[in-house]
Short mmCIF file of N, CA and C in Angstrom, two decimals:
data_model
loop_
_atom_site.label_atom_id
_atom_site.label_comp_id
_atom_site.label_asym_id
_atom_site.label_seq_id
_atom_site.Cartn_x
_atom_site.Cartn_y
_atom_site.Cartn_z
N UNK A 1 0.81 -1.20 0.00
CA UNK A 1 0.00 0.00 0.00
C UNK A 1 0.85 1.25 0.00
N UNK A 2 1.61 1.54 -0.47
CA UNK A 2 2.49 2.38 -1.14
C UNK A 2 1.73 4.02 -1.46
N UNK A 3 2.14 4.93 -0.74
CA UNK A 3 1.63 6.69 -1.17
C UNK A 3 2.53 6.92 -2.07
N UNK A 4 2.33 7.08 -3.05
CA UNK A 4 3.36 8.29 -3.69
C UNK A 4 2.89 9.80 -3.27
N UNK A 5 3.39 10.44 -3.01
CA UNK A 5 3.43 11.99 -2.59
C UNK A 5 3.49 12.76 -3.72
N UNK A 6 2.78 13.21 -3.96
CA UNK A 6 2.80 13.79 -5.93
C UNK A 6 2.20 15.46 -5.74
N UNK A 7 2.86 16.79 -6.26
CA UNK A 7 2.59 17.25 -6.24
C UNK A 7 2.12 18.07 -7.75
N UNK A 8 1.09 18.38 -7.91
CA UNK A 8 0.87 18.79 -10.09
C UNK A 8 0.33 19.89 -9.55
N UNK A 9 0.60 20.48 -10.68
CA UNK A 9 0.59 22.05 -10.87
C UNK A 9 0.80 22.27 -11.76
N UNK A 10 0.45 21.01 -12.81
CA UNK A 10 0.70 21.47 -14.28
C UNK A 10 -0.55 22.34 -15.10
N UNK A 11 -0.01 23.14 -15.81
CA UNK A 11 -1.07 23.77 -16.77
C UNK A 11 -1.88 25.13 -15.73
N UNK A 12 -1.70 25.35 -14.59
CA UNK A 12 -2.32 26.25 -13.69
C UNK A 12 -2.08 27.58 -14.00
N UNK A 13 -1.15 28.51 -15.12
CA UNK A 13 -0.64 29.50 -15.22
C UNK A 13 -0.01 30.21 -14.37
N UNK A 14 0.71 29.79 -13.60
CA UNK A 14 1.68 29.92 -12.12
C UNK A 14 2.99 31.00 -12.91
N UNK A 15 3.34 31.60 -12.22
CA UNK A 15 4.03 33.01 -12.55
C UNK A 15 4.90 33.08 -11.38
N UNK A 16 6.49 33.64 -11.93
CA UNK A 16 7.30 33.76 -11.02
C UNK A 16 8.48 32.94 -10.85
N UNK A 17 9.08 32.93 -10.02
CA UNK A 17 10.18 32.06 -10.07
C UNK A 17 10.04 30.47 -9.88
N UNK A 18 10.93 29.52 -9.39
CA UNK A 18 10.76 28.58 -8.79
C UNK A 18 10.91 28.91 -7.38
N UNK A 19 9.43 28.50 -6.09
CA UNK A 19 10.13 28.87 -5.34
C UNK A 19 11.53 27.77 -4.25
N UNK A 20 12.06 28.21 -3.36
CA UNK A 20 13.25 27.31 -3.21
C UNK A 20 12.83 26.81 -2.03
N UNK A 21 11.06 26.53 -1.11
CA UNK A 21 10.55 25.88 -0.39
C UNK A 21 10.62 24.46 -1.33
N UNK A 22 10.62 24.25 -2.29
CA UNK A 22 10.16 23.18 -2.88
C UNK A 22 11.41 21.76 -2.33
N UNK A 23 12.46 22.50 -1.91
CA UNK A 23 13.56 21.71 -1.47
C UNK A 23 13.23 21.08 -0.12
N UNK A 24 12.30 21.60 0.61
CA UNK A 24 11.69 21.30 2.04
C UNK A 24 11.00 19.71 1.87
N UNK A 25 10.40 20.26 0.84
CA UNK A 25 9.32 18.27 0.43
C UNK A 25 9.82 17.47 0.22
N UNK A 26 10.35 16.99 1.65
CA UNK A 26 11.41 15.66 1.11
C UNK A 26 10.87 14.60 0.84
N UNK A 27 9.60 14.16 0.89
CA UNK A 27 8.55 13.04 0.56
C UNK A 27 8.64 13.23 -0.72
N UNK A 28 8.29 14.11 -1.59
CA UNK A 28 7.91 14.15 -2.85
C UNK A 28 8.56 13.42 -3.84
N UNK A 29 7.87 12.37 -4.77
CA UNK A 29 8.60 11.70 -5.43
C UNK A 29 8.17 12.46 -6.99
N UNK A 30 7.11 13.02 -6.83
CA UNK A 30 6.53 13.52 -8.44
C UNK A 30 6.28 14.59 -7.99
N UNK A 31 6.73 15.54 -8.72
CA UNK A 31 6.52 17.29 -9.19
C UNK A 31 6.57 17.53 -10.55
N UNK A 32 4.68 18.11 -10.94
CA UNK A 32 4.90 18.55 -12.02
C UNK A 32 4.24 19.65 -12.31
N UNK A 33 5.26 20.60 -12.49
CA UNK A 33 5.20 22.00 -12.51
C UNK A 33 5.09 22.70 -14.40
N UNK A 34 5.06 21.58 -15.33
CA UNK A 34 5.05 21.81 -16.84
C UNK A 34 3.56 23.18 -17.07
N UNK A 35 3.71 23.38 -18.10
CA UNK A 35 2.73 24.14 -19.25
C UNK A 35 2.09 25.31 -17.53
N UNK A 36 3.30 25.89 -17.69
CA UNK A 36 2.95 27.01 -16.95
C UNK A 36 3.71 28.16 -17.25
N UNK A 37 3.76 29.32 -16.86
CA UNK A 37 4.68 30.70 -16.74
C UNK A 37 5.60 30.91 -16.20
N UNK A 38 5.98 30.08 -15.27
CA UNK A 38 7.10 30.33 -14.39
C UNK A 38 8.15 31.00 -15.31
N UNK A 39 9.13 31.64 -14.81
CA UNK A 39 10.00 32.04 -15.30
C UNK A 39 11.40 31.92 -14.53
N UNK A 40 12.47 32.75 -15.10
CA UNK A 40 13.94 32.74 -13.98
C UNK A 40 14.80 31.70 -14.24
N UNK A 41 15.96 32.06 -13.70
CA UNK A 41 16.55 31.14 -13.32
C UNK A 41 16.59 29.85 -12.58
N UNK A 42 17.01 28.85 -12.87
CA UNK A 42 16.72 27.23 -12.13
C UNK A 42 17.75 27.21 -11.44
N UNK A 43 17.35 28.18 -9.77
CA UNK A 43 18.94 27.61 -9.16
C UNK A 43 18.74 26.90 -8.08
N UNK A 44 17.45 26.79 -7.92
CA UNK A 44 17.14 25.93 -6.69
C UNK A 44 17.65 24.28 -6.67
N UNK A 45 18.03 23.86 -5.98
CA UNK A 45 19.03 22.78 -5.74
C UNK A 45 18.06 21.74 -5.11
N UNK A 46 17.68 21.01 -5.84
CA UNK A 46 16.50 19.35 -5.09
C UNK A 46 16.77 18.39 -4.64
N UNK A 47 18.12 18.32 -4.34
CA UNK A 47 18.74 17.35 -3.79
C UNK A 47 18.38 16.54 -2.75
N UNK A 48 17.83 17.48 -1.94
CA UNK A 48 17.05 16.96 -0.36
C UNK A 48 15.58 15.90 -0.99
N UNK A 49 15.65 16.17 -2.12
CA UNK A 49 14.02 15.39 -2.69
C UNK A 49 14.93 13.76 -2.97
N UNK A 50 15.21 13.16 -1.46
CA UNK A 50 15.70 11.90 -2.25
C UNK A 50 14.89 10.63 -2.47
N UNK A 51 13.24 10.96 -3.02
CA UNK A 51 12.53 10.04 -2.88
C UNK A 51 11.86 10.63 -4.27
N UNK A 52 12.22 11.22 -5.07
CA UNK A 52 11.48 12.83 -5.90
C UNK A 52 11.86 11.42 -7.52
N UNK A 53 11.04 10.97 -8.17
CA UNK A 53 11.14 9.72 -9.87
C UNK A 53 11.05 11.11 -10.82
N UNK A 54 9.98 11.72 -11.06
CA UNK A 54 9.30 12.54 -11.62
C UNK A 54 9.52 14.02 -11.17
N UNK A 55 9.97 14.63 -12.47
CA UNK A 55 9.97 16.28 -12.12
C UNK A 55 9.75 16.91 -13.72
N UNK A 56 8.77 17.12 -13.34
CA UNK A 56 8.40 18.12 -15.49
C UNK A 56 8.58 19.26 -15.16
N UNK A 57 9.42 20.03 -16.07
CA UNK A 57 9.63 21.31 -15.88
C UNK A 57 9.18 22.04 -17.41
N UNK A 58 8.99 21.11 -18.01
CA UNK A 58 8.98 21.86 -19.39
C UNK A 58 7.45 22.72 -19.67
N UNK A 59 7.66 23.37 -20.93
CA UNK A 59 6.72 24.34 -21.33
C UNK A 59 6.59 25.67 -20.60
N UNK A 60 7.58 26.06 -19.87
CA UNK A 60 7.83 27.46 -18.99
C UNK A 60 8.55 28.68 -19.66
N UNK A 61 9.41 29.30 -18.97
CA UNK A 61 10.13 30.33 -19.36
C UNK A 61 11.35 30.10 -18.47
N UNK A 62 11.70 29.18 -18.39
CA UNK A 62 12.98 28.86 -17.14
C UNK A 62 14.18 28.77 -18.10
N UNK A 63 14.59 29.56 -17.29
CA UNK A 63 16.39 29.42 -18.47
C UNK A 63 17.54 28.96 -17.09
N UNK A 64 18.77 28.84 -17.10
CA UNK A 64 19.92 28.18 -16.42
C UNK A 64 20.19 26.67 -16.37
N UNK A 65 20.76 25.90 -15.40
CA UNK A 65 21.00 24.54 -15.91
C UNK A 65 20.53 23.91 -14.40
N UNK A 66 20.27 22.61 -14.89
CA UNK A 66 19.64 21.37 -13.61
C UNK A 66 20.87 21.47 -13.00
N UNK A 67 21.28 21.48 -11.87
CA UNK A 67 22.61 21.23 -11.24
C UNK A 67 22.74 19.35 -10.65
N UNK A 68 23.70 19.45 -10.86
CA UNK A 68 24.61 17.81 -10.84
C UNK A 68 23.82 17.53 -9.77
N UNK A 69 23.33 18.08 -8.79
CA UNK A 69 23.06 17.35 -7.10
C UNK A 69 21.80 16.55 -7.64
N UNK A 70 21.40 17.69 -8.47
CA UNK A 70 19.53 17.39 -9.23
C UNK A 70 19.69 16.01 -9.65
N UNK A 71 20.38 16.22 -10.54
CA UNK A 71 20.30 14.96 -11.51
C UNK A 71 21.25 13.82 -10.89
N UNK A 72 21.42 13.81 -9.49
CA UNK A 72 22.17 12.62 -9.11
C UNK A 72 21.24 12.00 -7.96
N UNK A 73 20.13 12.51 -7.69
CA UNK A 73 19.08 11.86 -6.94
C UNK A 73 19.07 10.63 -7.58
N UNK A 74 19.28 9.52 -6.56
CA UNK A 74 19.51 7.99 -6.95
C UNK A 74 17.93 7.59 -7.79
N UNK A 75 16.79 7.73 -7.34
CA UNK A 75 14.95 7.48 -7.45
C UNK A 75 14.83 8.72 -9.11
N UNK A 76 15.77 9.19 -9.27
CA UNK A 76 14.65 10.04 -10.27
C UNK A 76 15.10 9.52 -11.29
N UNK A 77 14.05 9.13 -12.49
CA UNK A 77 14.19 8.30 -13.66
C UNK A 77 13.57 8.91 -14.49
N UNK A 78 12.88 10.23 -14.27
CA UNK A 78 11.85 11.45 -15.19
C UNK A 78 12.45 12.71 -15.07
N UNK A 79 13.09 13.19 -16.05
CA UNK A 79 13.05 14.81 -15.67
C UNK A 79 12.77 15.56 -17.26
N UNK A 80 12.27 16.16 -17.14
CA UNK A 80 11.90 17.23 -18.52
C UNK A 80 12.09 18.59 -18.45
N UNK A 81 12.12 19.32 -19.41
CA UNK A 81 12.64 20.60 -19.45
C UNK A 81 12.99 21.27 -20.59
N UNK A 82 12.76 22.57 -21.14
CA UNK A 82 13.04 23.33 -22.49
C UNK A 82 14.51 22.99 -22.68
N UNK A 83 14.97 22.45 -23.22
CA UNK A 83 16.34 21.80 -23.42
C UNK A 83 16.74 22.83 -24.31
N UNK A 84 15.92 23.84 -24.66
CA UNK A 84 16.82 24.96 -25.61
C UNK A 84 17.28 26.49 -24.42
N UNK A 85 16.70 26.45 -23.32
CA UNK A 85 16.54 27.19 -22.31
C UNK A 85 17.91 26.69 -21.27
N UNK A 86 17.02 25.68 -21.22
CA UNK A 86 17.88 25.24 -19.83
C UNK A 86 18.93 24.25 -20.12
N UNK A 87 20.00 24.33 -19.37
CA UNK A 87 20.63 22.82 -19.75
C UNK A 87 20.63 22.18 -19.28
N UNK A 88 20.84 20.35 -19.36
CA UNK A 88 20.24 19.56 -18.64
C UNK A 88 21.04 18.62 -18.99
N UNK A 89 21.68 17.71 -18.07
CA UNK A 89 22.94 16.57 -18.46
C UNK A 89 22.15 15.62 -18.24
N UNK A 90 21.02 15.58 -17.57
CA UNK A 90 20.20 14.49 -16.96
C UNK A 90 18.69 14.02 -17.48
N UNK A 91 18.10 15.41 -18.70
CA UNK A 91 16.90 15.22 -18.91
C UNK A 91 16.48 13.99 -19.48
N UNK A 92 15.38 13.41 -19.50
CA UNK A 92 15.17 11.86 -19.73
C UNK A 92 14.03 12.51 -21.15
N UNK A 93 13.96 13.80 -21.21
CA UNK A 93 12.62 14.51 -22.06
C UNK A 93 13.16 15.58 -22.26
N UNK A 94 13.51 15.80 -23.73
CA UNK A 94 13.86 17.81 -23.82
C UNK A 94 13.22 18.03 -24.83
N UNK A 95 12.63 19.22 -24.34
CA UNK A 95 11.44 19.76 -25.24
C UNK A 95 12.22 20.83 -26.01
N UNK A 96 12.17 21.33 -27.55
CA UNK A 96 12.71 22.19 -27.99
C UNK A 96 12.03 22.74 -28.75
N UNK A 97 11.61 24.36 -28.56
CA UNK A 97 10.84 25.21 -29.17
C UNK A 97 9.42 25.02 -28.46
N UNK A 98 9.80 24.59 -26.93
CA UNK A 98 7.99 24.42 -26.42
C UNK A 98 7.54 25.38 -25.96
N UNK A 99 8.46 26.47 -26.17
CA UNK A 99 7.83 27.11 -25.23
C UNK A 99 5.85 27.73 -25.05
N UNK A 100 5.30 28.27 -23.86
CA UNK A 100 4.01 28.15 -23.97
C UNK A 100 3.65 28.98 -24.74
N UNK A 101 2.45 28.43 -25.21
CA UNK A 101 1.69 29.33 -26.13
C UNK A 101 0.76 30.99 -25.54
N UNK A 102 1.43 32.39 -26.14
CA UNK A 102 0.82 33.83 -25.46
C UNK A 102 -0.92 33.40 -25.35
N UNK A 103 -0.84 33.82 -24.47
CA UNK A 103 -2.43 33.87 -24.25
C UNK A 103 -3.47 34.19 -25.37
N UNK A 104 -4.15 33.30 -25.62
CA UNK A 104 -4.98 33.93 -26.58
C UNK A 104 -5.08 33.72 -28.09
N UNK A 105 -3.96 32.41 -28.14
CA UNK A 105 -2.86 32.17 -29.37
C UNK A 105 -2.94 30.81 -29.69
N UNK A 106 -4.24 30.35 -29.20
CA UNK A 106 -4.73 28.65 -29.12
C UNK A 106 -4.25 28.30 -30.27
N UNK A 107 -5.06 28.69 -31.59
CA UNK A 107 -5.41 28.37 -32.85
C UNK A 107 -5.69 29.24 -33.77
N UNK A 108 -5.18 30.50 -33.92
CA UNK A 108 -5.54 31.37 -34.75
C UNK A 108 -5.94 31.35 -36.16
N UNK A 109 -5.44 30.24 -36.46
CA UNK A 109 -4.79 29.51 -38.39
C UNK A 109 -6.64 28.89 -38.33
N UNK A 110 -7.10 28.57 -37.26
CA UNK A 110 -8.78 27.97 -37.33
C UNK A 110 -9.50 29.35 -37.67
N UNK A 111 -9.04 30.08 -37.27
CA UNK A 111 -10.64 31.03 -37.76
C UNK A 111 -10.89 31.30 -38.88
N UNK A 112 -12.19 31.52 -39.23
CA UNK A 112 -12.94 31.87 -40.12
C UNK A 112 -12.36 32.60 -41.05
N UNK A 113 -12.10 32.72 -42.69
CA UNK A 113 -11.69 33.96 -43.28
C UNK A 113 -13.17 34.68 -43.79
N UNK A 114 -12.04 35.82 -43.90
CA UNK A 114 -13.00 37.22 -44.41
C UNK A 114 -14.41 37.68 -43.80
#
C-alpha cells in the first residue's frame, strides 16, 4: 500500500520564479510543474528530494542549468525541461521550441476567413 506523494501544478498559469521551499518536500517523489509561466533562473538545488522519480519542468520560461546534485538523486528516472533554455545533463525529455503558447494564441490559423 504504497503513497506516492505527488505534487501537479501542471497547466495552472503559475508566474514567477521557482520557489526554493520546494527543497523542504522531502517526501515528494513527483513534481509537475510543466505548461505554466514560471519564469527565472533554475537555481534551486532538489537534492534533499531523495525520494522525488518525476519532475516536469517543461513548457515554462525557465532558463539556467539542472545542477549535478539534481540529476544525481539515486529514485529520479523522469526529468523534462526546455532543453533549448535550460541545460540539462540528466533530462530523460527535452522539449525544444515548447515554449508556452501567449495567451490567446490557441489556434488562430482555425478562424474563419473574411
Amino acid at each position: 500500500w504504497g503513497i506516492t506523494a505527488t505534487l501537479t501544478l501542471s497547466g495552472n498559469d503559475l508566474n514567477g520564479t521557482l520557489p526554493k521551499e520546494l527543497s523542504r518536500l522531502t517526501d515528494l517523489e513527483i513534481l509537475q510543474l510543466d505548461r505554466n509561466e514560471l519564469s527565472g533562473n533554475i537555481d534551486i538545488d532538489l537534492e534533499s528530494l531523495t525520494s522525488l522519480r518525476q519532475l516536469n519542468l517543461h513548457k515554462n520560461d525557465l532558463v539556467g542549468e539542472i545542477s549535478n546534485s539534481t540529476c544525481g538523486i539515486a529514485s529520479l528516472v523522469e526529468l523534462s525541461a526546455d532543453c533549448d533554455e535550460v541545460l540539462c545533463d540528466c533530462c530523460t525529455d527535452c522539449c525544444f521550441e515548447c515554449r508556452p503558447e501567449p495567451a490567446g494564441a490557441e489556434d488562430a490559423s482555425n478562424a474563419p476567413d473574411g
